[in-house]
PDB file of C-alpha atoms in Angstrom:
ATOM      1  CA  UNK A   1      97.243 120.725 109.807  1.00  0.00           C
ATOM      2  CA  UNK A   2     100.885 120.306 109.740  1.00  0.00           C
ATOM      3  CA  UNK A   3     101.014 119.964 113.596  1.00  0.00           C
ATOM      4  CA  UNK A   4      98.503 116.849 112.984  1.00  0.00           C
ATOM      5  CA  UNK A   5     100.706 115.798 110.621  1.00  0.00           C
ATOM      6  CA  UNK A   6     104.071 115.891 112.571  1.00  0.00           C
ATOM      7  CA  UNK A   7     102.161 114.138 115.153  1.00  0.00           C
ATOM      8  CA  UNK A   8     100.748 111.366 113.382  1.00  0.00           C
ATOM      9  CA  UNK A   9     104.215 111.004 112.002  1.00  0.00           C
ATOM     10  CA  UNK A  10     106.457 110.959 114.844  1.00  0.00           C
ATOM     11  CA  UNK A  11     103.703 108.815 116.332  1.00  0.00           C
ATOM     12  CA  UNK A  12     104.016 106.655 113.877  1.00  0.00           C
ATOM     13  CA  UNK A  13     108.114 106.137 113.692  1.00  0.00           C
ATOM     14  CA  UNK A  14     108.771 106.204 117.510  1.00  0.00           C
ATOM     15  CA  UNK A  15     105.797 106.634 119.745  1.00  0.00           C
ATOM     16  CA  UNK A  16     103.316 103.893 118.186  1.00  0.00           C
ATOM     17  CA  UNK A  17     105.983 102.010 116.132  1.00  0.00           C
ATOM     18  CA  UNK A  18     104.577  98.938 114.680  1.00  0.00           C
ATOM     19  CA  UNK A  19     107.288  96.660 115.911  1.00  0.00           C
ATOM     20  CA  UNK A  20     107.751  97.344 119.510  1.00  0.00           C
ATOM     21  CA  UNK A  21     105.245  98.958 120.477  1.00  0.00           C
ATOM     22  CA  UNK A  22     102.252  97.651 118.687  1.00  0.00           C
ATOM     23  CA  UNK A  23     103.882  94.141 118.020  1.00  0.00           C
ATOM     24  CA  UNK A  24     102.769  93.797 114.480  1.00  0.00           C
ATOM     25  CA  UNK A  25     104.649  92.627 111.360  1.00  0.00           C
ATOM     26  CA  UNK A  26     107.617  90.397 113.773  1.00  0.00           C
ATOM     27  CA  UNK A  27     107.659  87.697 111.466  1.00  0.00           C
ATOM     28  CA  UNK A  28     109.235  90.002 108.488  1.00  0.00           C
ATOM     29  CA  UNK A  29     111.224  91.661 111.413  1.00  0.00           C
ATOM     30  CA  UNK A  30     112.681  88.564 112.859  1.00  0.00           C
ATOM     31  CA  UNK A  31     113.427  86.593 110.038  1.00  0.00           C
ATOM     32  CA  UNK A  32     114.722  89.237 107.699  1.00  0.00           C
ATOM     33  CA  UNK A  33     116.739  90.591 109.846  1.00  0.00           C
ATOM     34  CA  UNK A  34     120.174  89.311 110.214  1.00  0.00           C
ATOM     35  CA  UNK A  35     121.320  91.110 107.174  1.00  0.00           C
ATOM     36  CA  UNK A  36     121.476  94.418 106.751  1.00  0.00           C
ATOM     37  CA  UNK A  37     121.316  95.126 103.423  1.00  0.00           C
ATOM     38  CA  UNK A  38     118.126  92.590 103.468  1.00  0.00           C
ATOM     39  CA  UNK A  39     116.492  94.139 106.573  1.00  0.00           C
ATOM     40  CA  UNK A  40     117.118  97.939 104.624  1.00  0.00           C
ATOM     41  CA  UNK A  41     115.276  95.986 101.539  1.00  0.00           C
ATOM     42  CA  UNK A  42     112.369  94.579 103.217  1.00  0.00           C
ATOM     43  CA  UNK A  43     111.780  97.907 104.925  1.00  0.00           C
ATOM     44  CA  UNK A  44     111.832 100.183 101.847  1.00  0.00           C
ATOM     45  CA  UNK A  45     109.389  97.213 100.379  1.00  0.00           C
ATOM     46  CA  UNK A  46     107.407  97.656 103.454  1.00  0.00           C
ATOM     47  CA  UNK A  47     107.359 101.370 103.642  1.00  0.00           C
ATOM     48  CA  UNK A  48     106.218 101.462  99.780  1.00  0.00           C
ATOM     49  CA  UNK A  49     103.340  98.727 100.393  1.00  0.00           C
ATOM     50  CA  UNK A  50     101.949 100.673 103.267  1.00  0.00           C
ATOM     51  CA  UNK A  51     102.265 103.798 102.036  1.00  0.00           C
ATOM     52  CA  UNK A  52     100.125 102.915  98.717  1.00  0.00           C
ATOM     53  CA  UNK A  53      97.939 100.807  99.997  1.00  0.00           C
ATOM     54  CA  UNK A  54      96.801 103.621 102.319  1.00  0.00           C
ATOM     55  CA  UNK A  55      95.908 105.961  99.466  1.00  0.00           C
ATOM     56  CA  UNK A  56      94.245 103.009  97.532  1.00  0.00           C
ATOM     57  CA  UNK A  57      92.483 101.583 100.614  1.00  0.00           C
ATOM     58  CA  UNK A  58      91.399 105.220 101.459  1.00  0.00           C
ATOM     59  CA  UNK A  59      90.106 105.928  98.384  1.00  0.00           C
ATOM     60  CA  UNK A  60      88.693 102.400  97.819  1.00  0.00           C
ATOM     61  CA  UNK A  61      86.904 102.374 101.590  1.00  0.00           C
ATOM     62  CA  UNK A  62      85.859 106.453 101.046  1.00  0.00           C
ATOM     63  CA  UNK A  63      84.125 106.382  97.684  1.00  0.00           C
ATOM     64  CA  UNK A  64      83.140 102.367  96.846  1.00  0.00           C
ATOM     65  CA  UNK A  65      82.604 100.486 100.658  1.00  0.00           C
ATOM     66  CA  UNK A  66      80.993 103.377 102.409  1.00  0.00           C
ATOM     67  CA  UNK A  67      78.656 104.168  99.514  1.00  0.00           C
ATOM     68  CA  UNK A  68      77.322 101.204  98.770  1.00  0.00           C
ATOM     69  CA  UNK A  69      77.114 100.346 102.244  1.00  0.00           C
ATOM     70  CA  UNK A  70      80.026  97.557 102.567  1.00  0.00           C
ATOM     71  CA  UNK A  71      82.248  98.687 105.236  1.00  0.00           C
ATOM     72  CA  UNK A  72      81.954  95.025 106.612  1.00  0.00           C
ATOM     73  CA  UNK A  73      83.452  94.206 103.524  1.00  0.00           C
ATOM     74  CA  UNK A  74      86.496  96.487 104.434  1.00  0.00           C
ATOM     75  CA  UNK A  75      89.078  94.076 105.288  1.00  0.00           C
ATOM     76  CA  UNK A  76      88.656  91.931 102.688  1.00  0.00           C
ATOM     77  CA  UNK A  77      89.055  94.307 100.323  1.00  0.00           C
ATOM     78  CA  UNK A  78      91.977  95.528 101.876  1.00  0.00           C
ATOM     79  CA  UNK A  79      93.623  92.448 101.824  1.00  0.00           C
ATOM     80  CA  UNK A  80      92.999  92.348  98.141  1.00  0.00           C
ATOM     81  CA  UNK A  81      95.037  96.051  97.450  1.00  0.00           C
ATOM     82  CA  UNK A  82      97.438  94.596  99.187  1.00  0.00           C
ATOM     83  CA  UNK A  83      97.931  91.260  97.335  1.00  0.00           C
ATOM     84  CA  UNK A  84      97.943  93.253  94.524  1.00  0.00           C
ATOM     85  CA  UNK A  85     100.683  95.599  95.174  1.00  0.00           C
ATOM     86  CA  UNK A  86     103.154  92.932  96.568  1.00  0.00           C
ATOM     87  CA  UNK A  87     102.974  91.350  93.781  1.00  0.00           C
ATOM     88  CA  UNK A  88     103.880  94.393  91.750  1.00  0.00           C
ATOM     89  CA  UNK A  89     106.661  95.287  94.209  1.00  0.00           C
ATOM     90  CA  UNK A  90     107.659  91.066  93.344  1.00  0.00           C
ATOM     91  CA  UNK A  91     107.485  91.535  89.983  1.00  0.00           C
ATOM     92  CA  UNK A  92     109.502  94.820  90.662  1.00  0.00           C
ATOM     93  CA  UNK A  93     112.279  93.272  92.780  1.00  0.00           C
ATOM     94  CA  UNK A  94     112.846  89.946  90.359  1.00  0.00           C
ATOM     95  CA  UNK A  95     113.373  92.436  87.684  1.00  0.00           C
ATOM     96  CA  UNK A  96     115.349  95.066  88.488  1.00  0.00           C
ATOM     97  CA  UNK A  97     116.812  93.838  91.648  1.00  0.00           C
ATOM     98  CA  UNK A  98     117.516  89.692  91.520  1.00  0.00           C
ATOM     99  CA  UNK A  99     119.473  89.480  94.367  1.00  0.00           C
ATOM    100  CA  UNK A 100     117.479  91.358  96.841  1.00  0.00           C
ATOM    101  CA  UNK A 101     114.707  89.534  95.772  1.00  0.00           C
ATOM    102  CA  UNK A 102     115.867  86.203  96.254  1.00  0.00           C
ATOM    103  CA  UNK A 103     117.674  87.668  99.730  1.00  0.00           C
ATOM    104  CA  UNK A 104     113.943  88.776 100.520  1.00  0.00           C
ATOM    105  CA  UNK A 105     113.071  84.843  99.562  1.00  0.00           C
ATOM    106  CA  UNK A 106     109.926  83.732 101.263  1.00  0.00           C
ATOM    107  CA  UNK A 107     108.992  86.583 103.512  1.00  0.00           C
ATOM    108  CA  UNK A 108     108.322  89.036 100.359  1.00  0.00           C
ATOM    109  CA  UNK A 109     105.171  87.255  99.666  1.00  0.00           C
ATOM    110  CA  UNK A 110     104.485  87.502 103.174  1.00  0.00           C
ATOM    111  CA  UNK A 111     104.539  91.008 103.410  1.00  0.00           C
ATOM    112  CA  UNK A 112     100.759  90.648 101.516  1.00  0.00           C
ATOM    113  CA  UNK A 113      99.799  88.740 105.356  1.00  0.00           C
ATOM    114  CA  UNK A 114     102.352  91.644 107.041  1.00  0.00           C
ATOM    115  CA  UNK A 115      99.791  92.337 110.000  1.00  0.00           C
ATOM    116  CA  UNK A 116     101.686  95.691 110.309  1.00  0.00           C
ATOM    117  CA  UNK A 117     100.206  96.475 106.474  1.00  0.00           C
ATOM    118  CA  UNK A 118      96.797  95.516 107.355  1.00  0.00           C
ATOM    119  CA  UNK A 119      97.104  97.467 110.268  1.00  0.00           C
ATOM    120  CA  UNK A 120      97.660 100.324 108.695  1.00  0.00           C
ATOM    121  CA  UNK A 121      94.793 100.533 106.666  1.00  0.00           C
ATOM    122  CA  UNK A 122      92.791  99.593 109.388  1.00  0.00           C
ATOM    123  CA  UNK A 123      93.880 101.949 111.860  1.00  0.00           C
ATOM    124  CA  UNK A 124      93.459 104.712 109.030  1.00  0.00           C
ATOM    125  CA  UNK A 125      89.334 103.890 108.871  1.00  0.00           C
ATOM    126  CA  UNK A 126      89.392 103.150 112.824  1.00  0.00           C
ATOM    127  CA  UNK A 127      91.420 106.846 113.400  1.00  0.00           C
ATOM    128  CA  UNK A 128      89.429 108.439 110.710  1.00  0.00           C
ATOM    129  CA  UNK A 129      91.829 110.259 109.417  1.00  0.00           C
ATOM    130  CA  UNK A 130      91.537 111.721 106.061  1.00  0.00           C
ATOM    131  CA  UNK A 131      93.196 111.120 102.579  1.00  0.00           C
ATOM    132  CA  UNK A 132      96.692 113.136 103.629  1.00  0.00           C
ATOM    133  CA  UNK A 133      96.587 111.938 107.073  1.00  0.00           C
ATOM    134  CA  UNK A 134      96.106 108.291 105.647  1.00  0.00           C
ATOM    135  CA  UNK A 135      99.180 108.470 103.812  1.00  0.00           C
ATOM    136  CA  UNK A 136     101.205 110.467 106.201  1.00  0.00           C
ATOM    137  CA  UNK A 137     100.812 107.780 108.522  1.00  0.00           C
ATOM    138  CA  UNK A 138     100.949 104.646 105.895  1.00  0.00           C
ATOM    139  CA  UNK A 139     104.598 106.300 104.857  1.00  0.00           C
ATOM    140  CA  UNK A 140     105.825 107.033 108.509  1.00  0.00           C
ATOM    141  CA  UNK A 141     104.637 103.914 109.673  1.00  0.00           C
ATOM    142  CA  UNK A 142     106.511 102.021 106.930  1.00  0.00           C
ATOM    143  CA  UNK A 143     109.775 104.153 108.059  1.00  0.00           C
ATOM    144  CA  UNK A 144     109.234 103.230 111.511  1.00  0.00           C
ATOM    145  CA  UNK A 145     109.157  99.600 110.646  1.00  0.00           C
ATOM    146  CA  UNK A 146     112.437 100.368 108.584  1.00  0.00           C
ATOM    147  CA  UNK A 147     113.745 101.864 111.421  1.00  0.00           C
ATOM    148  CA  UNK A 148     112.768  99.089 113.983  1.00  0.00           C
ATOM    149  CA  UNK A 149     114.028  96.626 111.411  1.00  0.00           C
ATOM    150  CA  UNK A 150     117.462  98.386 110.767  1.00  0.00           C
ATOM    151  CA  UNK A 151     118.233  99.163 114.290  1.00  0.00           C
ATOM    152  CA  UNK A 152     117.564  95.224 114.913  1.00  0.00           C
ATOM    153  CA  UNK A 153     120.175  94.023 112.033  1.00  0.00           C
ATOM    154  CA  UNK A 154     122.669  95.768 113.343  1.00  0.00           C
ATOM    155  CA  UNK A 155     122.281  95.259 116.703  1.00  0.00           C
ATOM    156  CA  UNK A 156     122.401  91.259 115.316  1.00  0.00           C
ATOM    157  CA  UNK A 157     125.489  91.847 113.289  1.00  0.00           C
ATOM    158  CA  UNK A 158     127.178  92.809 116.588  1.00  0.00           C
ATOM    159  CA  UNK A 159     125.566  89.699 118.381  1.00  0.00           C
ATOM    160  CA  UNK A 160     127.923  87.370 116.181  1.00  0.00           C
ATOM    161  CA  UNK A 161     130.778  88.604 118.150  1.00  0.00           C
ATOM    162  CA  UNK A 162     129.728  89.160 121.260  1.00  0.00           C
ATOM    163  CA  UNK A 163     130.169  86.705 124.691  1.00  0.00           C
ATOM    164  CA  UNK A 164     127.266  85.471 126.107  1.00  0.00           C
ATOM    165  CA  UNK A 165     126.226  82.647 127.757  1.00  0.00           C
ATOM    166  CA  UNK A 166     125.400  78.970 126.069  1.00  0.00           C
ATOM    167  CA  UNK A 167     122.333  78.897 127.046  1.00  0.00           C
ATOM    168  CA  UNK A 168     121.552  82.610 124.908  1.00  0.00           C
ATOM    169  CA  UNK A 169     122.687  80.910 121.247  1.00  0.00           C
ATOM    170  CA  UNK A 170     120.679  81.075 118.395  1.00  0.00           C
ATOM    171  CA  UNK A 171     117.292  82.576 118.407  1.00  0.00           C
ATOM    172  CA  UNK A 172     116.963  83.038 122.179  1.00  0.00           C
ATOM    173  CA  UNK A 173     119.719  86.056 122.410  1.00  0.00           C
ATOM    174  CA  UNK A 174     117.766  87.542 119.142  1.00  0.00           C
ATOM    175  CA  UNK A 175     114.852  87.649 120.986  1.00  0.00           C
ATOM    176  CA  UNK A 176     116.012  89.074 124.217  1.00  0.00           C
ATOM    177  CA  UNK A 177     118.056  91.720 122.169  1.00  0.00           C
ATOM    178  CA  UNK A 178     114.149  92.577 120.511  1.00  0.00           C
ATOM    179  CA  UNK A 179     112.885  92.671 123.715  1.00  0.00           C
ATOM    180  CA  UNK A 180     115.413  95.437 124.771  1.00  0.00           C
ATOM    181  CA  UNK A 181     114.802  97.352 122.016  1.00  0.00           C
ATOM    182  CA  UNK A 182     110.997  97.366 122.352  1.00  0.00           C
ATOM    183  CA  UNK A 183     111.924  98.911 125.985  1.00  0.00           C
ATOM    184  CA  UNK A 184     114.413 101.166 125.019  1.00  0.00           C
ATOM    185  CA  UNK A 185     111.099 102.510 122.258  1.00  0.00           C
ATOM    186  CA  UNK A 186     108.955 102.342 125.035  1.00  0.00           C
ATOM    187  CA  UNK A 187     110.598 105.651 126.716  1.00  0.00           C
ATOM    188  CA  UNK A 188     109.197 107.534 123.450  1.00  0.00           C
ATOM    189  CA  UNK A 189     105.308 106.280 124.923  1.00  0.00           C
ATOM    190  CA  UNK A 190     105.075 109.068 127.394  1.00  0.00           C
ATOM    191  CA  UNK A 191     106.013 111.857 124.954  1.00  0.00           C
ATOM    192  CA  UNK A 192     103.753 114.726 123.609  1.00  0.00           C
ATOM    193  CA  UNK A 193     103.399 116.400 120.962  1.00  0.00           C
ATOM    194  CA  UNK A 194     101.996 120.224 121.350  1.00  0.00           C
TER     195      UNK A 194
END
């Protein structure tokens, strides 16, 4: 069990990481990401989304869809957990933490369309992995995502001083420096685990 485990985690932060190596969730990633202390927000909000919403989803798909015979209704209703709990963490953030929320501004309700969340859930019912397993991987996914979106900030805060051509300003050099890091991730794809 806890070799399953480690895998589905490390598979989850470096292997199979949402962000470069699945390509899901860039819109958070892109556009929240020029600040650190924003990018470290949105990725704890991430991590916490995914991570609950595969135990709810689990639970939800396990003892309700599957029962009464509605897996076809299984996205929708994950969609639903999902609005749900963003708008909790929302609440949350505009409470407690003002400024991160409006840092976060419009991309914290998008984390409820975050294709990387959905995925989650979905990849829990496709993988079949059980109630531990489903969180496991909702958790480590959400830290690979805060990984991927952490190692991108600062890789943009260095951007601002660096030389490179005229053509590269703006968005363009952000997406090349993306691209590099989605190769430099893609060295972890031919690793094993046990």
């Amino acid at each position: 069990m806890f070799t399953s485990l480690l895998s589905i985690s490390l598979g989850a932060i470096l292997i199979n990481n949402f962000i470069f190596a699945q390509f899901l969730g860039i819109c958070p990633f892109l556009g929240v990401s020029s600040k650190m202390d924003t990018a470290f927000g949105m990725g704890i909000a991430v991590t916490f989304v995914m991570g609950l919403s595969s135990a709810i989803c689990w639970v939800i798909n396990e003892y309700i869809l599957m029962n009464l015979g509605l897996a076809y209704m299984q996205t929708l209703a994950f969609i639903l957990v999902i609005a749900v709990l963003v708008q909790l963490v929302e609440m949350f953030l505009k409470k407690s933490v003002p400024s991160l929320y409006t840092a976060l501004g419009i991309y914290l309700p998008l984390i409820t369309t975050n294709c990387a969340v959905l995925g989650v859930v979905l990849l829990n019912v496709q993988e079949d992995y059980n109630f531990i397993e489903s969180v496991v991987y909702g958790i480590t996914g959400g830290l690979g995502f805060l990984v991927a979106i952490a190692l991108f900030a600062s890789v943009r805060d260095r951007l601002q001083f660096a030389d490179y051509p005229k053509a590269f300003e703006g968005f363009a050099i952000s997406l090349v420096s993306a691209g590099l890091l989605a190769l430099a991730f893609m060295g972890f794809s031919g690793m094993q685990i046990w």
